[in-house]
CSV table of C-alpha atoms in Angstrom, one decimal:
chain,number,residue,atom,x,y,z
H,1,MET,CA,6.2,165.0,-84.1
H,2,LYS,CA,3.6,167.8,-84.5
H,3,LEU,CA,1.4,168.5,-81.6
H,4,ASP,CA,-2.4,168.8,-82.1
H,5,SER,CA,-4.3,171.6,-80.5
H,6,SER,CA,-5.4,169.4,-77.6
H,7,GLN,CA,-1.8,168.6,-76.7
H,8,ARG,CA,-0.8,172.2,-77.0
H,9,ASN,CA,-3.6,173.3,-74.7
H,10,GLN,CA,-2.6,170.6,-72.2
H,11,ILE,CA,1.0,171.8,-72.2
H,12,ALA,CA,-0.1,175.4,-71.8
H,13,SER,CA,-2.3,174.3,-68.8
H,14,TYR,CA,0.6,172.4,-67.3
H,15,LYS,CA,2.9,175.5,-67.7
H,16,ILE,CA,0.3,177.7,-65.9
H,17,THR,CA,0.2,175.1,-63.1
H,18,ILE,CA,4.0,175.1,-62.9
H,19,GLU,CA,4.0,179.0,-62.6
H,20,GLY,CA,1.5,178.8,-59.8
H,21,TYR,CA,3.7,176.3,-58.0
H,22,ARG,CA,6.7,178.6,-58.5
H,23,ARG,CA,4.7,181.5,-56.9
H,24,ASP,CA,3.9,179.1,-54.0
H,25,LEU,CA,7.6,178.3,-53.7
H,26,ASP,CA,8.4,182.1,-53.5
H,27,ARG,CA,5.7,182.6,-50.9
H,28,LEU,CA,6.9,179.6,-48.8
H,29,LYS,CA,10.5,180.9,-48.9
H,30,GLU,CA,9.4,184.3,-47.6
H,31,GLU,CA,7.3,182.6,-44.9
H,32,LYS,CA,10.3,180.5,-43.9
H,33,LYS,CA,12.4,183.7,-43.6
H,34,ARG,CA,9.8,185.5,-41.6
H,35,GLN,CA,9.3,182.6,-39.2
H,36,SER,CA,13.0,182.1,-38.8
H,37,GLU,CA,13.4,185.8,-37.9
H,38,TYR,CA,10.4,185.7,-35.6
H,39,TYR,CA,11.7,182.7,-33.6
H,40,ALA,CA,15.2,184.2,-33.5
H,41,ARG,CA,13.8,187.3,-31.8
H,42,MET,CA,11.7,185.2,-29.4
H,43,ILE,CA,14.7,183.1,-28.5
H,44,LYS,CA,16.9,186.1,-27.9
H,45,SER,CA,14.3,187.8,-25.7
H,46,ALA,CA,13.2,184.8,-23.7
H,47,SER,CA,13.8,185.1,-20.0
H,48,THR,CA,14.4,181.5,-19.0
H,49,GLN,CA,16.3,178.5,-20.5
H,50,ASP,CA,13.1,176.5,-20.7
H,51,SER,CA,11.4,179.1,-22.8
H,52,LYS,CA,14.4,179.4,-25.0
H,53,ARG,CA,14.5,175.6,-25.4
H,54,SER,CA,10.8,175.6,-26.2
H,55,TYR,CA,11.2,178.3,-28.8
H,56,ARG,CA,14.1,176.5,-30.4
H,57,GLN,CA,12.1,173.3,-30.7
H,58,THR,CA,9.1,175.1,-32.1
H,59,LYS,CA,11.4,176.9,-34.6
H,60,ILE,CA,12.9,173.6,-35.8
H,61,SER,CA,9.5,172.1,-36.1
H,62,THR,CA,8.0,175.0,-38.0
H,63,ILE,CA,11.0,175.3,-40.4
H,64,ASN,CA,11.0,171.6,-41.1
H,65,GLY,CA,7.3,171.8,-41.9
H,66,ILE,CA,7.9,174.6,-44.4
H,67,ASN,CA,10.9,172.8,-45.9
H,68,ASN,CA,8.7,169.7,-46.5
H,69,ARG,CA,6.1,171.9,-48.2
H,70,ILE,CA,8.8,173.5,-50.3
H,71,GLU,CA,10.2,170.0,-51.4
H,72,SER,CA,6.6,168.9,-52.2
H,73,LYS,CA,6.1,171.8,-54.5
H,74,LYS,CA,9.5,171.1,-56.2
H,75,ARG,CA,8.4,167.5,-56.8
H,76,GLN,CA,5.1,168.7,-58.2
H,77,ILE,CA,6.9,171.0,-60.6
H,78,ASP,CA,9.2,168.1,-61.7
H,79,GLN,CA,6.1,165.9,-62.2
H,80,TYR,CA,4.5,168.4,-64.5
H,81,LYS,CA,7.7,168.9,-66.4
H,82,THR,CA,7.7,165.2,-67.0
H,83,TYR,CA,4.1,165.3,-68.2
H,84,ILE,CA,5.1,168.0,-70.7
H,85,LYS,CA,8.1,166.0,-71.8
H,86,ASN,CA,5.9,162.9,-72.4
H,87,ILE,CA,3.4,164.8,-74.4
H,88,ARG,CA,6.2,166.2,-76.7
H,89,SER,CA,7.8,162.8,-77.3
């Protein structure tokens, strides 16, 4: 099936959106790495067991939050790929 110009423009728009989400993914992965390194340093330099425990819990919470945002972006990318597929079919 031949696509009309409106469909081609819509696909192009979706592809631009997907690229934006991929950039967001890269940024989130870097943020996850930085946060992990930060909390590892804080845990290592903590003077008491209570502060180490607190840093570990905060690290887990922070990393889980970033992981959730990463998964959300991946789902959004898949959703836009499905939109493109539906337009082409």
